[in-house]
Tab-separated table of N, CA and C in Angstrom:
chain	number	residue	atom	x	y	z
A	1	LEU	N	27.956	18.063	12.645
A	1	LEU	CA	26.717	17.301	12.630
A	1	LEU	C	25.576	18.077	11.981
A	2	ARG	N	25.546	19.381	12.248
A	2	ARG	CA	24.472	20.186	11.668
A	2	ARG	C	24.575	20.184	10.141
A	3	PHE	N	25.809	20.191	9.618
A	3	PHE	CA	26.007	20.134	8.172
A	3	PHE	C	25.485	18.801	7.628
A	4	ASP	N	25.805	17.699	8.321
A	4	ASP	CA	25.298	16.389	7.904
A	4	ASP	C	23.772	16.354	7.935
A	5	TRP	N	23.197	16.989	8.948
A	5	TRP	CA	21.742	17.048	9.046
A	5	TRP	C	21.164	17.805	7.851
A	6	GLN	N	21.816	18.919	7.477
A	6	GLN	CA	21.350	19.695	6.319
A	6	GLN	C	21.431	18.860	5.041
A	7	LEU	N	22.530	18.108	4.881
A	7	LEU	CA	22.656	17.246	3.699
A	7	LEU	C	21.550	16.192	3.671
A	8	SER	N	21.274	15.618	4.819
A	8	SER	CA	20.215	14.625	4.929
A	8	SER	C	18.861	15.247	4.588
A	9	LYS	N	18.642	16.446	5.077
A	9	LYS	CA	17.389	17.157	4.801
A	9	LYS	C	17.246	17.438	3.303
A	10	LEU	N	18.332	17.851	2.657
A	10	LEU	CA	18.305	18.107	1.215
A	10	LEU	C	18.072	16.815	0.431
A	11	HIS	N	18.693	15.735	0.878
A	11	HIS	CA	18.514	14.439	0.224
A	11	HIS	C	17.046	14.019	0.277
A	12	LEU	N	16.443	14.152	1.448
A	12	LEU	CA	15.028	13.805	1.598
A	12	LEU	C	14.156	14.696	0.718
A	13	GLY	N	14.434	15.984	0.695
A	13	GLY	CA	13.670	16.897	-0.157
A	13	GLY	C	13.755	16.512	-1.621
A	14	SER	N	14.940	16.108	-2.044
A	14	SER	CA	15.138	15.678	-3.425
A	14	SER	C	14.316	14.425	-3.730
A	15	LEU	N	14.319	13.477	-2.810
A	15	LEU	CA	13.538	12.251	-3.011
A	15	LEU	C	12.042	12.546	-3.076
A	16	ILE	N	11.593	13.477	-2.254
A	16	ILE	CA	10.177	13.857	-2.273
A	16	ILE	C	9.820	14.473	-3.622
A	17	ARG	N	10.676	15.350	-4.134
A	17	ARG	CA	10.415	15.974	-5.439
A	17	ARG	C	10.417	14.954	-6.573
A	18	GLU	N	11.188	13.879	-6.404
A	18	GLU	CA	11.247	12.837	-7.436
A	18	GLU	C	10.053	11.885	-7.377
A	19	GLY	N	9.203	12.015	-6.356
A	19	GLY	CA	7.994	11.202	-6.295
A	19	GLY	C	7.918	10.230	-5.139
A	20	ALA	N	8.879	10.265	-4.228
A	20	ALA	CA	8.861	9.323	-3.099
A	20	ALA	C	7.600	9.472	-2.259
A	21	LYS	N	7.070	10.687	-2.191
A	21	LYS	CA	5.857	10.920	-1.396
A	21	LYS	C	4.688	10.092	-1.913
A	22	TRP	N	4.656	9.853	-3.224
A	22	TRP	CA	3.535	9.117	-3.805
A	22	TRP	C	3.837	7.640	-3.961
A	23	CYS	N	5.115	7.272	-4.094
A	23	CYS	CA	5.466	5.852	-4.208
A	23	CYS	C	5.608	5.187	-2.847
A	24	PHE	N	6.185	5.910	-1.896
A	24	PHE	CA	6.478	5.356	-0.573
A	24	PHE	C	6.080	6.348	0.515
A	25	PRO	N	4.785	6.622	0.649
A	25	PRO	CA	4.359	7.665	1.592
A	25	PRO	C	4.740	7.390	3.040
A	26	ALA	N	4.656	6.153	3.478
A	26	ALA	CA	4.988	5.850	4.880
A	26	ALA	C	6.469	6.068	5.149
A	27	ALA	N	7.316	5.682	4.205
A	27	ALA	CA	8.760	5.880	4.377
A	27	ALA	C	9.097	7.366	4.445
A	28	VAL	N	8.398	8.177	3.658
A	28	VAL	CA	8.637	9.623	3.678
A	28	VAL	C	8.204	10.215	5.014
A	29	VAL	N	7.056	9.801	5.518
A	29	VAL	CA	6.586	10.304	6.818
A	29	VAL	C	7.587	9.944	7.909
A	30	GLN	N	8.066	8.708	7.903
A	30	GLN	CA	9.049	8.292	8.903
A	30	GLN	C	10.336	9.097	8.777
A	31	ALA	N	10.786	9.322	7.551
A	31	ALA	CA	12.016	10.082	7.340
A	31	ALA	C	11.860	11.523	7.820
A	32	LEU	N	10.697	12.121	7.564
A	32	LEU	CA	10.451	13.487	8.041
A	32	LEU	C	10.439	13.541	9.566
A	33	GLU	N	9.831	12.540	10.188
A	33	GLU	CA	9.828	12.490	11.653
A	33	GLU	C	11.242	12.334	12.196
A	34	ASN	N	12.043	11.505	11.532
A	34	ASN	CA	13.434	11.329	11.961
A	34	ASN	C	14.221	12.626	11.807
A	35	GLN	N	13.992	13.335	10.700
A	35	GLN	CA	14.684	14.618	10.493
A	35	GLN	C	14.358	15.585	11.627
A	36	ASN	N	13.095	15.646	11.988
A	36	ASN	CA	12.680	16.545	13.070
A	36	ASN	C	13.279	16.122	14.410
A	37	ARG	N	13.338	14.814	14.642
A	37	ARG	CA	13.930	14.330	15.892
A	37	ARG	C	15.419	14.686	15.957
A	38	ILE	N	16.113	14.510	14.844
A	38	ILE	CA	17.542	14.844	14.807
A	38	ILE	C	17.743	16.331	15.063
A	39	ALA	N	16.881	17.162	14.487
A	39	ALA	CA	16.983	18.613	14.718
A	39	ALA	C	16.805	18.933	16.200
A	40	ARG	N	15.836	18.287	16.833
A	40	ARG	CA	15.625	18.516	18.275
A	40	ARG	C	16.816	18.034	19.092
A	41	GLN	N	17.397	16.914	18.683
A	41	GLN	CA	18.571	16.407	19.391
A	41	GLN	C	19.741	17.377	19.267
A	42	LEU	N	19.927	17.919	18.078
A	42	LEU	CA	21.003	18.892	17.879
A	42	LEU	C	20.761	20.142	18.709
A	43	ASP	N	19.523	20.616	18.703
A	43	ASP	CA	19.189	21.810	19.491
A	43	ASP	C	19.365	21.567	20.986
A	44	GLY	N	19.111	20.340	21.422
A	44	GLY	CA	19.208	20.013	22.843
A	44	GLY	C	20.593	19.575	23.282
A	45	GLY	N	21.543	19.569	22.355
A	45	GLY	CA	22.901	19.182	22.712
A	45	GLY	C	23.117	17.683	22.839
A	46	LEU	N	22.200	16.893	22.348
A	46	LEU	CA	22.337	15.432	22.396
A	46	LEU	C	23.088	14.967	21.147
A	47	LEU	N	24.357	15.303	21.097
A	47	LEU	CA	25.143	15.111	19.882
A	47	LEU	C	25.355	13.639	19.538
A	48	LEU	N	25.577	12.795	20.530
A	48	LEU	CA	25.775	11.372	20.253
A	48	LEU	C	24.494	10.752	19.691
A	49	ASP	N	23.360	11.089	20.272
A	49	ASP	CA	22.077	10.595	19.757
A	49	ASP	C	21.840	11.087	18.336
A	50	ALA	N	22.133	12.364	18.104
A	50	ALA	CA	21.947	12.933	16.768
A	50	ALA	C	22.853	12.239	15.756
A	51	ALA	N	24.095	11.980	16.148
A	51	ALA	CA	25.036	11.313	15.243
A	51	ALA	C	24.551	9.907	14.898
A	52	ASN	N	24.096	9.177	15.894
A	52	ASN	CA	23.580	7.823	15.641
A	52	ASN	C	22.360	7.857	14.730
A	53	ASP	N	21.434	8.766	15.006
A	53	ASP	CA	20.232	8.861	14.179
A	53	ASP	C	20.549	9.333	12.766
A	54	LEU	N	21.577	10.162	12.613
A	54	LEU	CA	21.980	10.592	11.272
A	54	LEU	C	22.513	9.420	10.454
A	55	VAL	N	23.272	8.546	11.085
A	55	VAL	CA	23.779	7.359	10.383
A	55	VAL	C	22.606	6.506	9.906
A	56	ILE	N	21.649	6.297	10.785
A	56	ILE	CA	20.459	5.512	10.434
A	56	ILE	C	19.663	6.211	9.334
A	57	GLN	N	19.497	7.529	9.454
A	57	GLN	CA	18.726	8.294	8.467
A	57	GLN	C	19.378	8.215	7.091
A	58	ARG	N	20.701	8.369	7.036
A	58	ARG	CA	21.393	8.295	5.740
A	58	ARG	C	21.201	6.923	5.106
A	59	LYS	N	21.297	5.880	5.920
A	59	LYS	CA	21.117	4.521	5.393
A	59	LYS	C	19.701	4.347	4.849
A	60	ARG	N	18.705	4.811	5.595
A	60	ARG	CA	17.313	4.685	5.143
A	60	ARG	C	17.055	5.512	3.885
A	61	LEU	N	17.629	6.705	3.816
A	61	LEU	CA	17.435	7.541	2.629
A	61	LEU	C	18.099	6.916	1.408
A	62	ASN	N	19.272	6.315	1.589
A	62	ASN	CA	19.923	5.628	0.469
A	62	ASN	C	19.087	4.448	-0.001
A	63	GLN	N	18.519	3.715	0.944
A	63	GLN	CA	17.648	2.599	0.590
A	63	GLN	C	16.395	3.103	-0.131
A	64	LEU	N	15.807	4.182	0.369
A	64	LEU	CA	14.632	4.766	-0.275
A	64	LEU	C	14.973	5.234	-1.685
A	65	GLU	N	16.150	5.810	-1.860
A	65	GLU	CA	16.573	6.267	-3.185
A	65	GLU	C	16.692	5.096	-4.151
A	66	GLN	N	17.273	3.992	-3.700
A	66	GLN	CA	17.387	2.811	-4.561
A	66	GLN	C	16.012	2.268	-4.929
A	67	GLN	N	15.121	2.197	-3.961
A	67	GLN	CA	13.767	1.711	-4.234
A	67	GLN	C	13.048	2.640	-5.207
A	68	LEU	N	13.192	3.932	-4.992
A	68	LEU	CA	12.533	4.902	-5.863
A	68	LEU	C	13.090	4.830	-7.276
A	69	ASP	N	14.407	4.680	-7.406
A	69	ASP	CA	15.014	4.549	-8.732
A	69	ASP	C	14.453	3.336	-9.464
A	70	TYR	N	14.326	2.227	-8.751
A	70	TYR	CA	13.791	1.024	-9.377
A	70	TYR	C	12.338	1.226	-9.804
A	71	VAL	N	11.524	1.743	-8.895
A	71	VAL	CA	10.101	1.918	-9.195
A	71	VAL	C	9.903	2.913	-10.329
A	72	THR	N	10.616	4.032	-10.291
A	72	THR	CA	10.422	5.045	-11.334
A	72	THR	C	11.001	4.605	-12.676
A	73	SER	N	11.852	3.581	-12.683
A	73	SER	CA	12.303	3.045	-13.970
A	73	SER	C	11.202	2.206	-14.614
A	74	GLN	N	10.237	1.767	-13.808
A	74	GLN	CA	9.141	0.940	-14.298
A	74	GLN	C	7.841	1.719	-14.501
A	75	THR	N	7.643	2.762	-13.698
A	75	THR	CA	6.380	3.505	-13.729
A	75	THR	C	6.614	4.907	-13.182
A	76	ARG	N	5.555	5.711	-13.147
A	76	ARG	CA	5.645	7.057	-12.577
A	76	ARG	C	4.833	7.109	-11.299
A	77	CYS	N	5.358	7.836	-10.331
A	77	CYS	CA	4.641	8.051	-9.080
A	77	CYS	C	4.124	9.482	-9.099
A	78	VAL	N	2.836	9.614	-9.265
A	78	VAL	CA	2.247	10.946	-9.359
A	78	VAL	C	1.051	11.038	-8.419
A	79	PRO	N	0.733	12.242	-7.985
A	79	PRO	CA	-0.455	12.393	-7.139
A	79	PRO	C	-1.710	12.084	-7.945
A	80	PRO	N	-2.775	11.718	-7.276
A	80	PRO	CA	-4.021	11.430	-7.988
A	80	PRO	C	-4.547	12.682	-8.689
A	81	GLN	N	-5.192	12.482	-9.834
A	81	GLN	CA	-5.749	13.597	-10.602
A	81	GLN	C	-6.829	14.323	-9.810
A	82	ASN	N	-7.699	13.544	-9.190
A	82	ASN	CA	-8.811	14.109	-8.439
A	82	ASN	C	-8.684	13.633	-6.995
A	83	GLU	N	-8.261	14.517	-6.119
A	83	GLU	CA	-7.981	14.115	-4.742
A	83	GLU	C	-9.233	13.628	-4.018
A	84	GLN	N	-10.379	14.252	-4.260
A	84	GLN	CA	-11.610	13.817	-3.593
A	84	GLN	C	-11.993	12.412	-4.032
A	85	SER	N	-11.835	12.126	-5.316
A	85	SER	CA	-12.114	10.783	-5.814
A	85	SER	C	-11.167	9.769	-5.173
A	86	PHE	N	-9.918	10.165	-5.009
A	86	PHE	CA	-8.923	9.309	-4.372
A	86	PHE	C	-9.314	9.009	-2.926
A	87	VAL	N	-9.725	10.038	-2.196
A	87	VAL	CA	-10.150	9.867	-0.803
A	87	VAL	C	-11.375	8.960	-0.733
A	88	ASN	N	-12.316	9.154	-1.661
A	88	ASN	CA	-13.514	8.302	-1.696
A	88	ASN	C	-13.148	6.844	-1.961
A	89	SER	N	-12.207	6.633	-2.880
A	89	SER	CA	-11.770	5.270	-3.181
A	89	SER	C	-11.112	4.628	-1.966
A	90	LEU	N	-10.266	5.380	-1.266
A	90	LEU	CA	-9.624	4.845	-0.060
A	90	LEU	C	-10.652	4.488	0.998
A	91	SER	N	-11.656	5.330	1.138
A	91	SER	CA	-12.717	5.069	2.110
A	91	SER	C	-13.462	3.788	1.758
A	92	LEU	N	-13.763	3.615	0.478
A	92	LEU	CA	-14.456	2.405	0.041
A	92	LEU	C	-13.580	1.174	0.263
A	93	ILE	N	-12.301	1.281	-0.036
A	93	ILE	CA	-11.388	0.149	0.158
A	93	ILE	C	-11.351	-0.260	1.627
A	94	GLU	N	-11.286	0.723	2.519
A	94	GLU	CA	-11.291	0.414	3.955
A	94	GLU	C	-12.595	-0.267	4.364
A	95	GLU	N	-13.710	0.226	3.831
A	95	GLU	CA	-15.005	-0.375	4.162
A	95	GLU	C	-15.086	-1.812	3.663
A	96	LEU	N	-14.653	-2.035	2.416
A	96	LEU	CA	-14.694	-3.388	1.862
A	96	LEU	C	-13.760	-4.320	2.626
A	97	ASN	N	-12.631	-3.793	3.030
A	97	ASN	CA	-11.681	-4.589	3.805
A	97	ASN	C	-12.317	-5.052	5.120
A	98	ARG	N	-12.988	-4.138	5.806
A	98	ARG	CA	-13.670	-4.503	7.061
A	98	ARG	C	-14.802	-5.503	6.805
A	99	ARG	N	-15.514	-5.311	5.721
A	99	ARG	CA	-16.684	-6.144	5.437
A	99	ARG	C	-16.286	-7.556	4.990
A	100	LEU	N	-15.216	-7.659	4.213
A	100	LEU	CA	-14.891	-8.945	3.597
A	100	LEU	C	-13.809	-9.738	4.329
A	101	ASN	N	-13.017	-9.104	5.138
A	101	ASN	CA	-11.968	-9.832	5.854
A	101	ASN	C	-12.478	-10.317	7.199
A	102	VAL	N	-13.359	-11.274	7.116
A	102	VAL	CA	-13.908	-11.896	8.319
A	102	VAL	C	-13.548	-13.377	8.277
A	103	ASP	N	-13.616	-14.031	9.423
A	103	ASP	CA	-13.149	-15.414	9.492
A	103	ASP	C	-14.238	-16.447	9.235
A	104	ASN	N	-15.419	-16.031	8.860
A	104	ASN	CA	-16.506	-16.996	8.653
A	104	ASN	C	-17.004	-16.956	7.210
A	105	GLN	N	-16.079	-17.126	6.277
A	105	GLN	CA	-16.460	-17.078	4.873
A	105	GLN	C	-17.206	-18.336	4.437
A	106	PHE	N	-16.887	-19.456	5.071
A	106	PHE	CA	-17.504	-20.725	4.690
A	106	PHE	C	-18.272	-21.305	5.866
A	107	ALA	N	-19.313	-22.028	5.532
A	107	ALA	CA	-20.045	-22.752	6.574
A	107	ALA	C	-19.132	-23.844	7.129
A	108	ILE	N	-19.358	-24.233	8.363
A	108	ILE	CA	-18.513	-25.242	9.009
A	108	ILE	C	-18.621	-26.570	8.271
A	109	ASN	N	-17.466	-27.186	8.021
A	109	ASN	CA	-17.369	-28.473	7.322
A	109	ASN	C	-18.040	-28.440	5.952
A	110	SER	N	-17.873	-27.339	5.238
A	110	SER	CA	-18.533	-27.201	3.943
A	110	SER	C	-17.693	-26.322	3.023
A	111	THR	N	-17.874	-26.542	1.740
A	111	THR	CA	-17.255	-25.658	0.756
A	111	THR	C	-18.218	-24.564	0.326
A	112	GLU	N	-19.415	-24.556	0.903
A	112	GLU	CA	-20.415	-23.542	0.584
A	112	GLU	C	-20.085	-22.235	1.302
A	113	ILE	N	-20.221	-21.140	0.571
A	113	ILE	CA	-19.979	-19.830	1.178
A	113	ILE	C	-21.094	-19.528	2.168
A	114	ASN	N	-20.712	-19.056	3.318
A	114	ASN	CA	-21.640	-18.670	4.380
A	114	ASN	C	-22.626	-17.640	3.829
A	115	SER	N	-23.890	-17.751	4.169
A	115	SER	CA	-24.912	-16.839	3.629
A	115	SER	C	-24.647	-15.386	4.036
A	116	LYS	N	-24.163	-15.170	5.251
A	116	LYS	CA	-23.844	-13.804	5.679
A	116	LYS	C	-22.713	-13.230	4.825
A	117	TYR	N	-21.709	-14.062	4.547
A	117	TYR	CA	-20.591	-13.599	3.720
A	117	TYR	C	-21.051	-13.357	2.288
A	118	MET	N	-21.953	-14.188	1.802
A	118	MET	CA	-22.510	-13.995	0.455
A	118	MET	C	-23.204	-12.640	0.376
A	119	GLY	N	-23.919	-12.276	1.441
A	119	GLY	CA	-24.547	-10.956	1.487
A	119	GLY	C	-23.508	-9.844	1.453
A	120	ASN	N	-22.411	-10.032	2.183
A	120	ASN	CA	-21.335	-9.036	2.164
A	120	ASN	C	-20.715	-8.911	0.777
A	121	LEU	N	-20.561	-10.039	0.084
A	121	LEU	CA	-20.043	-9.998	-1.289
A	121	LEU	C	-20.993	-9.239	-2.210
A	122	ALA	N	-22.291	-9.464	-2.047
A	122	ALA	CA	-23.283	-8.767	-2.873
A	122	ALA	C	-23.227	-7.259	-2.628
A	123	ILE	N	-23.107	-6.868	-1.365
A	123	ILE	CA	-23.004	-5.438	-1.035
A	123	ILE	C	-21.731	-4.854	-1.640
A	124	ALA	N	-20.624	-5.599	-1.528
A	124	ALA	CA	-19.354	-5.129	-2.084
A	124	ALA	C	-19.459	-4.963	-3.596
A	125	ALA	N	-20.060	-5.941	-4.266
A	125	ALA	CA	-20.213	-5.862	-5.720
A	125	ALA	C	-21.059	-4.660	-6.111
A	126	ASP	N	-22.119	-4.411	-5.364
A	126	ASP	CA	-22.981	-3.269	-5.654
A	126	ASP	C	-22.219	-1.952	-5.486
A	127	LYS	N	-21.434	-1.849	-4.424
A	127	LYS	CA	-20.671	-0.620	-4.185
A	127	LYS	C	-19.591	-0.416	-5.248
A	128	LEU	N	-19.020	-1.515	-5.734
A	128	LEU	CA	-17.955	-1.409	-6.733
A	128	LEU	C	-18.477	-0.979	-8.106
A	129	LYS	N	-19.773	-1.113	-8.344
A	129	LYS	CA	-20.333	-0.686	-9.626
A	129	LYS	C	-20.083	0.795	-9.873
A	130	ALA	N	-20.075	1.580	-8.815
A	130	ALA	CA	-19.862	3.026	-8.950
A	130	ALA	C	-18.379	3.383	-9.036
A	131	HIS	N	-17.502	2.395	-8.855
A	131	HIS	CA	-16.052	2.645	-8.876
A	131	HIS	C	-15.408	1.721	-9.905
A	132	GLN	N	-15.562	2.066	-11.168
A	132	GLN	CA	-15.038	1.234	-12.243
A	132	GLN	C	-13.510	1.138	-12.227
A	133	ASP	N	-12.852	2.067	-11.538
A	133	ASP	CA	-11.391	2.056	-11.478
A	133	ASP	C	-10.852	1.045	-10.471
A	134	LEU	N	-11.715	0.472	-9.646
A	134	LEU	CA	-11.294	-0.500	-8.639
A	134	LEU	C	-11.681	-1.907	-9.064
A	135	THR	N	-10.831	-2.853	-8.738
A	135	THR	CA	-11.152	-4.260	-8.962
A	135	THR	C	-10.989	-4.997	-7.640
A	136	LEU	N	-11.703	-6.075	-7.508
A	136	LEU	CA	-11.664	-6.860	-6.280
A	136	LEU	C	-11.440	-8.318	-6.638
A	137	SER	N	-10.462	-8.917	-6.004
A	137	SER	CA	-10.218	-10.353	-6.146
A	137	SER	C	-10.423	-10.990	-4.788
A	138	VAL	N	-11.222	-12.033	-4.758
A	138	VAL	CA	-11.493	-12.731	-3.508
A	138	VAL	C	-10.967	-14.152	-3.647
A	139	THR	N	-10.132	-14.556	-2.719
A	139	THR	CA	-9.640	-15.930	-2.690
A	139	THR	C	-9.893	-16.499	-1.307
A	140	GLY	N	-10.010	-17.776	-1.235
A	140	GLY	CA	-10.228	-18.409	0.054
A	140	GLY	C	-10.177	-19.911	-0.092
A	141	HIS	N	-10.198	-20.586	1.026
A	141	HIS	CA	-10.257	-22.040	1.001
A	141	HIS	C	-11.053	-22.515	2.206
A	142	ALA	N	-11.633	-23.673	2.035
A	142	ALA	CA	-12.419	-24.257	3.120
A	142	ALA	C	-11.572	-25.309	3.820
A	143	ASP	N	-11.599	-25.294	5.128
A	143	ASP	CA	-10.887	-26.299	5.914
A	143	ASP	C	-11.783	-27.512	6.099
A	144	SER	N	-11.166	-28.641	6.221
A	144	SER	CA	-11.946	-29.827	6.585
A	144	SER	C	-11.622	-30.144	8.033
A	145	SER	N	-12.658	-30.137	8.845
A	145	SER	CA	-12.416	-30.410	10.268
A	145	SER	C	-13.350	-31.463	10.783
C-alpha cells in the first residue's frame, strides 16, 4: 500500500507540474488533502481505509489528468504574471459579486431596474474602469406577478 501511495503522490506531483494547480486549483487542494489523509491512515495502521482511499484517489487523479490534457490542448494554465494584481482582481470580483447578486434588481411588477440596483451598477462600472482586464456581463429578467 505504501508503494501505491508513493505512486499516487508522484502522479499528483506530475499533474501539478503540468499546470493542474492553475487550471483546477480546488481539485489539487482536495487531492493533496487526500494524500495526507492516506499517509496518516497508513501510519496509523488503518490499512483497509487507506486501500479504499487509494482507489478513490487514483480514480480522481486519472480524471484530473484527462481534464488537464483536454484543457492544455486548448490553452495554457500558468500562474498570473503579477500576483498582487491577481489578488486585487479577485477581491474586486468578490465585491462585485456581493454587490450585484441581490434579489431586487427590478421594481415589483415592472421591467424598470430598481434604483438601488442601478446605483450598484454605477458603482460597479466605476470600479471596473481601473480594471481593463475584467469584463462584466449582467443578465436578468423581470417576473410578472
